[in-house]
Amino acid sequence: MGFPPPEGFKLSLTKATPSPFNHDTLKGQLESIGLNCSELTQSTLQTYVDQVHSQIPDGEVQSFAILAPANDQEIMSLVMPGMALLQTSSSASDMVQVATGDWTADNFADNYGPELQVIQNPDHFKWLYDNSGTTKFTGQYGNPIIKTGYYKTADAIKELFIDSAVAASSALVTGLNKESIQAVMTSVVNPMVNSDLSNYVLENKSRVILLVQMNGDLYTGIGVLTIDYSLYVHDYKRKSKDGGDTHDTKLNMSARAVLYTDPNVLCGNYHAVLKQFNLPDTPTIRC
């Protein structure tokens, strides 16, 4: 007798148009950090976009939320109009939505949002990973990316885009689809809060992507991908006439992800974390 077909996850998602990564969104991100020089022509911007697109790996996993920590003071200008804080749980920090993925969640809490947010916490994820023999945790770390060198500022930003795509795919066995990766790229450049600063610094930033895997109309998998990154560009507005247009640049990036195919394992991991870290065991809709 054959095995019954998998039941999948019961989710409330609506198909969406992912945030596009094009010359308009790239221009907006560069201008948000004060790069509004005449070199940012449509042709130049399109060349950068084409270069990024050509290096994005394509995968199978889709996204239904692209989030950032709400306590990031620079992030609020990226928050999508009409989007409120996403209350995760009493055991996790609040998040805000900064881009649209392949799907949107009709209700964050009804789609394992609080549980996944708790699980992706770096300390919680590491504990689950280190104890995978007993927790049945299948999460993985991607290959860390560390770059140093001298880049033009726009080139440094381009490397940030490309490396975010590489990091995202390296943490998932079947990779993240291009549309989701491009949507993430529309939010990774934080605007400058203080335009008088000479160095461009993104320190300890993160993006949290809630994942869904499809088989026809069936939601066969759900998970979370977290990308952590830092970028430093020294004297990033300096021009050739002032001593050269390349800048001392440092880029660090890492990723971690887990994709669940069994809701019982997901909920088991969630409650195991709450117990291990003495967190409030607040009832959730799904677990």
PDB file of C-alpha atoms in Angstrom:
ATOM      1  CA  MET A   1       0.000   0.000   0.000  1.00  0.00           C
ATOM      2  CA  GLY A   2       1.386   3.387  -0.987  1.00  0.00           C
ATOM      3  CA  PHE A   3       1.947   6.325   1.307  1.00  0.00           C
ATOM      4  CA  PRO A   4      -0.834   8.962   1.466  1.00  0.00           C
ATOM      5  CA  PRO A   5      -0.074  12.313  -0.169  1.00  0.00           C
ATOM      6  CA  PRO A   6       1.399  14.951   2.151  1.00  0.00           C
ATOM      7  CA  GLU A   7      -1.128  17.241   3.774  1.00  0.00           C
ATOM      8  CA  GLY A   8       1.071  20.310   3.508  1.00  0.00           C
ATOM      9  CA  PHE A   9       0.736  23.460   5.581  1.00  0.00           C
ATOM     10  CA  LYS A  10      -2.524  25.318   6.052  1.00  0.00           C
ATOM     11  CA  LEU A  11      -1.615  28.925   5.264  1.00  0.00           C
ATOM     12  CA  SER A  12      -3.508  32.107   4.423  1.00  0.00           C
ATOM     13  CA  LEU A  13      -1.459  33.694   1.650  1.00  0.00           C
ATOM     14  CA  THR A  14      -2.347  35.946  -1.270  1.00  0.00           C
ATOM     15  CA  LYS A  15      -0.377  36.002  -4.511  1.00  0.00           C
ATOM     16  CA  ALA A  16       1.569  39.256  -4.875  1.00  0.00           C
ATOM     17  CA  THR A  17       3.852  41.092  -7.275  1.00  0.00           C
ATOM     18  CA  PRO A  18       7.374  41.129  -5.804  1.00  0.00           C
ATOM     19  CA  SER A  19       9.060  44.499  -5.330  1.00  0.00           C
ATOM     20  CA  PRO A  20      11.019  45.105  -8.559  1.00  0.00           C
ATOM     21  CA  PHE A  21      14.748  45.729  -8.649  1.00  0.00           C
ATOM     22  CA  ASN A  22      15.272  48.085 -11.592  1.00  0.00           C
ATOM     23  CA  HIS A  23      17.055  51.328 -12.442  1.00  0.00           C
ATOM     24  CA  ASP A  24      14.398  53.373 -10.624  1.00  0.00           C
ATOM     25  CA  THR A  25      14.716  51.490  -7.332  1.00  0.00           C
ATOM     26  CA  LEU A  26      18.508  51.439  -7.627  1.00  0.00           C
ATOM     27  CA  LYS A  27      18.570  55.190  -8.234  1.00  0.00           C
ATOM     28  CA  GLY A  28      16.348  55.738  -5.213  1.00  0.00           C
ATOM     29  CA  GLN A  29      18.641  53.702  -2.975  1.00  0.00           C
ATOM     30  CA  LEU A  30      21.786  55.479  -4.165  1.00  0.00           C
ATOM     31  CA  GLU A  31      20.158  58.888  -3.783  1.00  0.00           C
ATOM     32  CA  SER A  32      19.026  57.955  -0.261  1.00  0.00           C
ATOM     33  CA  ILE A  33      22.681  57.857   0.793  1.00  0.00           C
ATOM     34  CA  GLY A  34      23.507  61.122  -0.969  1.00  0.00           C
ATOM     35  CA  LEU A  35      24.765  59.818  -4.322  1.00  0.00           C
ATOM     36  CA  ASN A  36      22.837  62.007  -6.728  1.00  0.00           C
ATOM     37  CA  CYS A  37      25.675  62.919  -9.060  1.00  0.00           C
ATOM     38  CA  SER A  38      25.350  63.301 -12.817  1.00  0.00           C
ATOM     39  CA  GLU A  39      27.000  59.891 -13.301  1.00  0.00           C
ATOM     40  CA  LEU A  40      23.778  58.177 -12.244  1.00  0.00           C
ATOM     41  CA  THR A  41      22.298  58.303 -15.722  1.00  0.00           C
ATOM     42  CA  GLN A  42      19.581  55.887 -16.754  1.00  0.00           C
ATOM     43  CA  SER A  43      22.074  54.083 -18.989  1.00  0.00           C
ATOM     44  CA  THR A  44      24.622  53.701 -16.191  1.00  0.00           C
ATOM     45  CA  LEU A  45      22.001  52.554 -13.721  1.00  0.00           C
ATOM     46  CA  GLN A  46      20.601  50.030 -16.182  1.00  0.00           C
ATOM     47  CA  THR A  47      24.097  48.642 -16.730  1.00  0.00           C
ATOM     48  CA  TYR A  48      24.455  48.090 -12.986  1.00  0.00           C
ATOM     49  CA  VAL A  49      21.029  46.446 -12.812  1.00  0.00           C
ATOM     50  CA  ASP A  50      21.849  44.151 -15.741  1.00  0.00           C
ATOM     51  CA  GLN A  51      25.151  43.165 -14.122  1.00  0.00           C
ATOM     52  CA  VAL A  52      23.384  42.294 -10.886  1.00  0.00           C
ATOM     53  CA  HIS A  53      20.587  40.384 -12.631  1.00  0.00           C
ATOM     54  CA  SER A  54      23.084  38.304 -14.596  1.00  0.00           C
ATOM     55  CA  GLN A  55      24.711  37.034 -11.394  1.00  0.00           C
ATOM     56  CA  ILE A  56      21.598  36.169  -9.401  1.00  0.00           C
ATOM     57  CA  PRO A  57      21.204  32.403  -8.967  1.00  0.00           C
ATOM     58  CA  ASP A  58      17.658  31.122  -9.386  1.00  0.00           C
ATOM     59  CA  GLY A  59      16.036  28.726  -6.956  1.00  0.00           C
ATOM     60  CA  GLU A  60      12.709  27.123  -6.129  1.00  0.00           C
ATOM     61  CA  VAL A  61      11.767  28.549  -2.733  1.00  0.00           C
ATOM     62  CA  GLN A  62       9.413  31.556  -2.668  1.00  0.00           C
ATOM     63  CA  SER A  63       8.834  34.285  -0.084  1.00  0.00           C
ATOM     64  CA  PHE A  64       5.784  35.658   1.708  1.00  0.00           C
ATOM     65  CA  ALA A  65       7.359  38.380   3.863  1.00  0.00           C
ATOM     66  CA  ILE A  66      10.564  40.428   3.738  1.00  0.00           C
ATOM     67  CA  LEU A  67      11.197  41.966   7.139  1.00  0.00           C
ATOM     68  CA  ALA A  68      13.656  44.043   9.119  1.00  0.00           C
ATOM     69  CA  PRO A  69      13.992  44.746  12.847  1.00  0.00           C
ATOM     70  CA  ALA A  70      11.737  47.573  13.945  1.00  0.00           C
ATOM     71  CA  ASN A  71      14.397  48.933  16.302  1.00  0.00           C
ATOM     72  CA  ASP A  72      16.663  49.913  13.395  1.00  0.00           C
ATOM     73  CA  GLN A  73      16.437  53.721  13.441  1.00  0.00           C
ATOM     74  CA  GLU A  74      17.275  54.001   9.739  1.00  0.00           C
ATOM     75  CA  ILE A  75      14.745  51.450   8.561  1.00  0.00           C
ATOM     76  CA  MET A  76      11.544  53.384   9.148  1.00  0.00           C
ATOM     77  CA  SER A  77      11.879  55.302   5.871  1.00  0.00           C
ATOM     78  CA  LEU A  78      11.765  51.948   4.059  1.00  0.00           C
ATOM     79  CA  VAL A  79       8.593  50.735   5.726  1.00  0.00           C
ATOM     80  CA  MET A  80       5.853  50.118   3.204  1.00  0.00           C
ATOM     81  CA  PRO A  81       2.913  52.564   3.350  1.00  0.00           C
ATOM     82  CA  GLY A  82       0.133  51.337   5.583  1.00  0.00           C
ATOM     83  CA  MET A  83       2.250  48.623   7.173  1.00  0.00           C
ATOM     84  CA  ALA A  84       2.129  48.445  10.945  1.00  0.00           C
ATOM     85  CA  LEU A  85       4.619  46.736  13.197  1.00  0.00           C
ATOM     86  CA  LEU A  86       4.339  42.975  12.960  1.00  0.00           C
ATOM     87  CA  GLN A  87       3.922  41.770  16.521  1.00  0.00           C
ATOM     88  CA  THR A  88       5.765  38.482  16.588  1.00  0.00           C
ATOM     89  CA  SER A  89       5.488  37.176  20.131  1.00  0.00           C
ATOM     90  CA  SER A  90       6.557  38.145  23.606  1.00  0.00           C
ATOM     91  CA  SER A  91       9.699  36.082  22.950  1.00  0.00           C
ATOM     92  CA  ALA A  92      10.916  37.982  19.885  1.00  0.00           C
ATOM     93  CA  SER A  93      11.495  41.505  18.633  1.00  0.00           C
ATOM     94  CA  ASP A  94       8.957  43.317  16.481  1.00  0.00           C
ATOM     95  CA  MET A  95       9.570  43.423  12.740  1.00  0.00           C
ATOM     96  CA  VAL A  96       8.492  45.692   9.911  1.00  0.00           C
ATOM     97  CA  GLN A  97       7.858  44.773   6.299  1.00  0.00           C
ATOM     98  CA  VAL A  98      10.303  46.505   3.937  1.00  0.00           C
ATOM     99  CA  ALA A  99       9.537  44.786   0.618  1.00  0.00           C
ATOM    100  CA  THR A 100       6.957  42.515  -1.014  1.00  0.00           C
ATOM    101  CA  GLY A 101       7.743  38.919  -1.901  1.00  0.00           C
ATOM    102  CA  ASP A 102       5.875  36.381  -4.054  1.00  0.00           C
ATOM    103  CA  TRP A 103       3.024  36.219  -1.557  1.00  0.00           C
ATOM    104  CA  THR A 104       1.606  38.312   1.250  1.00  0.00           C
ATOM    105  CA  ALA A 105       0.340  36.915   4.534  1.00  0.00           C
ATOM    106  CA  ASP A 106      -3.262  37.755   5.317  1.00  0.00           C
ATOM    107  CA  ASN A 107      -2.386  37.357   8.988  1.00  0.00           C
ATOM    108  CA  PHE A 108       1.209  37.177  10.200  1.00  0.00           C
ATOM    109  CA  ALA A 109       0.402  35.118  13.292  1.00  0.00           C
ATOM    110  CA  ASP A 110      -1.794  32.707  11.311  1.00  0.00           C
ATOM    111  CA  ASN A 111       1.149  31.733   9.087  1.00  0.00           C
ATOM    112  CA  TYR A 112       3.741  30.669  11.676  1.00  0.00           C
ATOM    113  CA  GLY A 113       5.271  34.152  11.723  1.00  0.00           C
ATOM    114  CA  PRO A 114       5.858  34.342  15.500  1.00  0.00           C
ATOM    115  CA  GLU A 115       7.323  30.840  15.615  1.00  0.00           C
ATOM    116  CA  LEU A 116       9.701  31.406  12.707  1.00  0.00           C
ATOM    117  CA  GLN A 117      10.839  34.725  14.150  1.00  0.00           C
ATOM    118  CA  VAL A 118      11.768  33.042  17.423  1.00  0.00           C
ATOM    119  CA  ILE A 119      13.561  30.185  15.634  1.00  0.00           C
ATOM    120  CA  GLN A 120      15.665  32.467  13.396  1.00  0.00           C
ATOM    121  CA  ASN A 121      17.161  34.337  16.362  1.00  0.00           C
ATOM    122  CA  PRO A 122      20.923  33.689  16.081  1.00  0.00           C
ATOM    123  CA  ASP A 123      21.273  32.136  19.548  1.00  0.00           C
ATOM    124  CA  HIS A 124      18.157  30.014  19.143  1.00  0.00           C
ATOM    125  CA  PHE A 125      19.147  28.882  15.652  1.00  0.00           C
ATOM    126  CA  LYS A 126      22.632  27.874  16.808  1.00  0.00           C
ATOM    127  CA  TRP A 127      21.264  25.875  19.728  1.00  0.00           C
ATOM    128  CA  LEU A 128      18.843  24.025  17.443  1.00  0.00           C
ATOM    129  CA  TYR A 129      21.657  23.432  14.955  1.00  0.00           C
ATOM    130  CA  ASP A 130      24.061  22.142  17.603  1.00  0.00           C
ATOM    131  CA  ASN A 131      21.389  19.805  18.970  1.00  0.00           C
ATOM    132  CA  SER A 132      19.909  18.672  15.664  1.00  0.00           C
ATOM    133  CA  GLY A 133      20.231  15.022  16.696  1.00  0.00           C
ATOM    134  CA  THR A 134      17.492  15.471  19.282  1.00  0.00           C
ATOM    135  CA  THR A 135      15.592  18.457  17.862  1.00  0.00           C
ATOM    136  CA  LYS A 136      15.356  17.102  14.268  1.00  0.00           C
ATOM    137  CA  PHE A 137      16.411  20.578  13.157  1.00  0.00           C
ATOM    138  CA  THR A 138      17.436  20.735   9.483  1.00  0.00           C
ATOM    139  CA  GLY A 139      18.593  24.357   9.356  1.00  0.00           C
ATOM    140  CA  GLN A 140      21.827  25.252   7.611  1.00  0.00           C
ATOM    141  CA  TYR A 141      24.346  28.078   7.576  1.00  0.00           C
ATOM    142  CA  GLY A 142      25.360  29.540   4.225  1.00  0.00           C
ATOM    143  CA  ASN A 143      28.939  30.228   3.215  1.00  0.00           C
ATOM    144  CA  PRO A 144      30.120  33.466   4.909  1.00  0.00           C
ATOM    145  CA  ILE A 145      31.298  36.251   2.626  1.00  0.00           C
ATOM    146  CA  ILE A 146      34.138  38.581   3.624  1.00  0.00           C
ATOM    147  CA  LYS A 147      35.458  41.168   1.177  1.00  0.00           C
ATOM    148  CA  THR A 148      37.944  43.993   1.524  1.00  0.00           C
ATOM    149  CA  GLY A 149      39.350  46.239  -1.161  1.00  0.00           C
ATOM    150  CA  TYR A 150      38.999  49.536  -2.955  1.00  0.00           C
ATOM    151  CA  TYR A 151      35.750  50.094  -4.824  1.00  0.00           C
ATOM    152  CA  LYS A 152      33.785  52.937  -6.293  1.00  0.00           C
ATOM    153  CA  THR A 153      30.811  53.507  -4.027  1.00  0.00           C
ATOM    154  CA  ALA A 154      28.276  52.313  -6.587  1.00  0.00           C
ATOM    155  CA  ASP A 155      30.412  49.213  -7.180  1.00  0.00           C
ATOM    156  CA  ALA A 156      30.493  48.524  -3.441  1.00  0.00           C
ATOM    157  CA  ILE A 157      26.700  48.709  -3.357  1.00  0.00           C
ATOM    158  CA  LYS A 158      26.552  46.398  -6.373  1.00  0.00           C
ATOM    159  CA  GLU A 159      28.708  43.865  -4.509  1.00  0.00           C
ATOM    160  CA  LEU A 160      26.280  44.099  -1.594  1.00  0.00           C
ATOM    161  CA  PHE A 161      23.395  43.207  -3.914  1.00  0.00           C
ATOM    162  CA  ILE A 162      25.198  40.305  -5.573  1.00  0.00           C
ATOM    163  CA  ASP A 163      26.533  38.874  -2.339  1.00  0.00           C
ATOM    164  CA  SER A 164      23.104  38.996  -0.714  1.00  0.00           C
ATOM    165  CA  ALA A 165      21.859  36.800  -3.567  1.00  0.00           C
ATOM    166  CA  VAL A 166      24.756  34.380  -3.216  1.00  0.00           C
ATOM    167  CA  ALA A 167      24.390  34.202   0.569  1.00  0.00           C
ATOM    168  CA  ALA A 168      20.651  33.595   0.331  1.00  0.00           C
ATOM    169  CA  SER A 169      21.057  30.731  -2.106  1.00  0.00           C
ATOM    170  CA  SER A 170      23.936  29.101  -0.235  1.00  0.00           C
ATOM    171  CA  ALA A 171      21.800  28.643   2.880  1.00  0.00           C
ATOM    172  CA  LEU A 172      18.966  26.856   1.042  1.00  0.00           C
ATOM    173  CA  VAL A 173      19.319  23.465  -0.623  1.00  0.00           C
ATOM    174  CA  THR A 174      17.009  24.411  -3.495  1.00  0.00           C
ATOM    175  CA  GLY A 175      17.808  28.137  -3.422  1.00  0.00           C
ATOM    176  CA  LEU A 176      15.622  31.234  -3.299  1.00  0.00           C
ATOM    177  CA  ASN A 177      13.878  32.280  -6.504  1.00  0.00           C
ATOM    178  CA  LYS A 178      15.132  35.322  -8.419  1.00  0.00           C
ATOM    179  CA  GLU A 179      12.012  37.385  -7.840  1.00  0.00           C
ATOM    180  CA  SER A 180      12.379  37.112  -4.069  1.00  0.00           C
ATOM    181  CA  ILE A 181      16.089  37.892  -4.170  1.00  0.00           C
ATOM    182  CA  GLN A 182      15.462  40.996  -6.261  1.00  0.00           C
ATOM    183  CA  ALA A 183      12.757  42.109  -3.825  1.00  0.00           C
ATOM    184  CA  VAL A 184      15.206  41.751  -0.934  1.00  0.00           C
ATOM    185  CA  MET A 185      17.690  43.916  -2.845  1.00  0.00           C
ATOM    186  CA  THR A 186      15.267  46.833  -2.859  1.00  0.00           C
ATOM    187  CA  SER A 187      15.663  47.166   0.912  1.00  0.00           C
ATOM    188  CA  VAL A 188      19.260  46.344   1.846  1.00  0.00           C
ATOM    189  CA  VAL A 189      20.636  49.892   1.459  1.00  0.00           C
ATOM    190  CA  ASN A 190      19.650  51.880   4.539  1.00  0.00           C
ATOM    191  CA  PRO A 191      19.271  55.643   4.059  1.00  0.00           C
ATOM    192  CA  MET A 192      21.759  57.914   5.808  1.00  0.00           C
ATOM    193  CA  VAL A 193      20.278  59.378   8.981  1.00  0.00           C
ATOM    194  CA  ASN A 194      23.095  61.939   9.191  1.00  0.00           C
ATOM    195  CA  SER A 195      24.092  63.216   5.738  1.00  0.00           C
ATOM    196  CA  ASP A 196      27.148  64.999   7.210  1.00  0.00           C
ATOM    197  CA  LEU A 197      28.978  61.736   7.906  1.00  0.00           C
ATOM    198  CA  SER A 198      31.880  61.047   5.548  1.00  0.00           C
ATOM    199  CA  ASN A 199      31.792  57.238   5.808  1.00  0.00           C
ATOM    200  CA  TYR A 200      28.915  55.024   4.763  1.00  0.00           C
ATOM    201  CA  VAL A 201      28.354  52.379   7.414  1.00  0.00           C
ATOM    202  CA  LEU A 202      25.814  49.572   7.562  1.00  0.00           C
ATOM    203  CA  GLU A 203      26.594  47.858  10.834  1.00  0.00           C
ATOM    204  CA  ASN A 204      24.993  44.607  11.970  1.00  0.00           C
ATOM    205  CA  LYS A 205      21.996  44.851   9.651  1.00  0.00           C
ATOM    206  CA  SER A 206      19.662  41.977   8.908  1.00  0.00           C
ATOM    207  CA  ARG A 207      16.786  40.991   6.674  1.00  0.00           C
ATOM    208  CA  VAL A 208      14.408  38.189   7.577  1.00  0.00           C
ATOM    209  CA  ILE A 209      12.609  36.424   4.728  1.00  0.00           C
ATOM    210  CA  LEU A 210       9.697  34.108   5.463  1.00  0.00           C
ATOM    211  CA  LEU A 211       9.717  31.227   3.009  1.00  0.00           C
ATOM    212  CA  VAL A 212       7.182  28.963   1.366  1.00  0.00           C
ATOM    213  CA  GLN A 213       7.671  25.997  -0.945  1.00  0.00           C
ATOM    214  CA  MET A 214       4.956  25.010  -3.373  1.00  0.00           C
ATOM    215  CA  ASN A 215       3.898  21.814  -5.114  1.00  0.00           C
ATOM    216  CA  GLY A 216       1.090  22.887  -7.378  1.00  0.00           C
ATOM    217  CA  ASP A 217      -1.429  24.571  -5.092  1.00  0.00           C
ATOM    218  CA  LEU A 218      -0.092  22.801  -2.013  1.00  0.00           C
ATOM    219  CA  TYR A 219       2.126  24.559   0.533  1.00  0.00           C
ATOM    220  CA  THR A 220       4.615  21.752   1.138  1.00  0.00           C
ATOM    221  CA  GLY A 221       7.212  23.710   3.077  1.00  0.00           C
ATOM    222  CA  ILE A 222       7.574  26.810   5.198  1.00  0.00           C
ATOM    223  CA  GLY A 223      10.635  28.391   6.725  1.00  0.00           C
ATOM    224  CA  VAL A 224      12.793  31.410   7.351  1.00  0.00           C
ATOM    225  CA  LEU A 225      15.988  32.834   5.887  1.00  0.00           C
ATOM    226  CA  THR A 226      18.020  35.474   7.717  1.00  0.00           C
ATOM    227  CA  ILE A 227      20.753  37.506   6.048  1.00  0.00           C
ATOM    228  CA  ASP A 228      23.128  39.416   8.342  1.00  0.00           C
ATOM    229  CA  TYR A 229      25.452  41.978   6.812  1.00  0.00           C
ATOM    230  CA  SER A 230      27.774  44.906   7.437  1.00  0.00           C
ATOM    231  CA  LEU A 231      29.208  47.336   4.889  1.00  0.00           C
ATOM    232  CA  TYR A 232      31.798  50.063   5.403  1.00  0.00           C
ATOM    233  CA  VAL A 233      32.808  52.514   2.651  1.00  0.00           C
ATOM    234  CA  HIS A 234      35.401  55.107   3.691  1.00  0.00           C
ATOM    235  CA  ASP A 235      34.865  58.713   2.531  1.00  0.00           C
ATOM    236  CA  TYR A 236      32.228  57.385   0.159  1.00  0.00           C
ATOM    237  CA  LYS A 237      31.334  60.719  -1.495  1.00  0.00           C
ATOM    238  CA  ARG A 238      34.895  61.603  -2.463  1.00  0.00           C
ATOM    239  CA  LYS A 239      35.391  62.299  -6.194  1.00  0.00           C
ATOM    240  CA  SER A 240      38.392  61.861  -8.489  1.00  0.00           C
ATOM    241  CA  LYS A 241      39.322  65.540  -8.264  1.00  0.00           C
ATOM    242  CA  ASP A 242      39.537  65.233  -4.474  1.00  0.00           C
ATOM    243  CA  GLY A 243      41.919  62.295  -4.364  1.00  0.00           C
ATOM    244  CA  GLY A 244      40.361  59.392  -6.222  1.00  0.00           C
ATOM    245  CA  ASP A 245      36.956  57.808  -6.611  1.00  0.00           C
ATOM    246  CA  THR A 246      37.731  54.396  -5.095  1.00  0.00           C
ATOM    247  CA  HIS A 247      37.254  53.858  -1.398  1.00  0.00           C
ATOM    248  CA  ASP A 248      38.460  51.493   1.290  1.00  0.00           C
ATOM    249  CA  THR A 249      35.590  49.013   1.539  1.00  0.00           C
ATOM    250  CA  LYS A 250      34.749  46.161   3.889  1.00  0.00           C
ATOM    251  CA  LEU A 251      31.779  43.838   3.377  1.00  0.00           C
ATOM    252  CA  ASN A 252      30.736  40.975   5.659  1.00  0.00           C
ATOM    253  CA  MET A 253      27.704  38.800   5.028  1.00  0.00           C
ATOM    254  CA  SER A 254      26.286  35.570   6.383  1.00  0.00           C
ATOM    255  CA  ALA A 255      23.022  33.686   6.102  1.00  0.00           C
ATOM    256  CA  ARG A 256      21.131  30.949   7.875  1.00  0.00           C
ATOM    257  CA  ALA A 257      17.919  29.205   6.877  1.00  0.00           C
ATOM    258  CA  VAL A 258      15.575  26.387   7.720  1.00  0.00           C
ATOM    259  CA  LEU A 259      12.737  24.951   5.650  1.00  0.00           C
ATOM    260  CA  TYR A 260      10.183  22.761   7.399  1.00  0.00           C
ATOM    261  CA  THR A 261       8.070  20.115   5.691  1.00  0.00           C
ATOM    262  CA  ASP A 262       6.352  18.959   8.880  1.00  0.00           C
ATOM    263  CA  PRO A 263       4.432  21.427  11.087  1.00  0.00           C
ATOM    264  CA  ASN A 264       4.952  19.147  14.093  1.00  0.00           C
ATOM    265  CA  VAL A 265       8.734  19.514  13.821  1.00  0.00           C
ATOM    266  CA  LEU A 266       8.403  23.303  13.478  1.00  0.00           C
ATOM    267  CA  CYS A 267       6.229  23.567  16.568  1.00  0.00           C
ATOM    268  CA  GLY A 268       8.485  21.147  18.429  1.00  0.00           C
ATOM    269  CA  ASN A 269      11.520  23.328  17.671  1.00  0.00           C
ATOM    270  CA  TYR A 270       9.635  26.446  18.736  1.00  0.00           C
ATOM    271  CA  HIS A 271       8.647  25.042  22.131  1.00  0.00           C
ATOM    272  CA  ALA A 272      12.096  23.510  22.657  1.00  0.00           C
ATOM    273  CA  VAL A 273      13.647  26.964  22.222  1.00  0.00           C
ATOM    274  CA  LEU A 274      11.194  28.549  24.645  1.00  0.00           C
ATOM    275  CA  LYS A 275      12.038  25.929  27.260  1.00  0.00           C
ATOM    276  CA  GLN A 276      15.807  26.038  26.709  1.00  0.00           C
ATOM    277  CA  PHE A 277      16.007  29.840  26.931  1.00  0.00           C
ATOM    278  CA  ASN A 278      13.368  30.265  29.663  1.00  0.00           C
ATOM    279  CA  LEU A 279      11.132  32.337  27.409  1.00  0.00           C
ATOM    280  CA  PRO A 280       7.411  32.893  28.001  1.00  0.00           C
ATOM    281  CA  ASP A 281       5.504  29.982  26.486  1.00  0.00           C
ATOM    282  CA  THR A 282       2.860  32.197  24.946  1.00  0.00           C
ATOM    283  CA  PRO A 283       0.166  30.273  23.037  1.00  0.00           C
ATOM    284  CA  THR A 284       0.174  30.936  19.293  1.00  0.00           C
ATOM    285  CA  ILE A 285      -2.430  30.288  16.636  1.00  0.00           C
ATOM    286  CA  ARG A 286      -0.458  27.480  15.015  1.00  0.00           C
ATOM    287  CA  CYS A 287       1.620  25.990  17.847  1.00  0.00           C
TER     288      CYS A 287
END
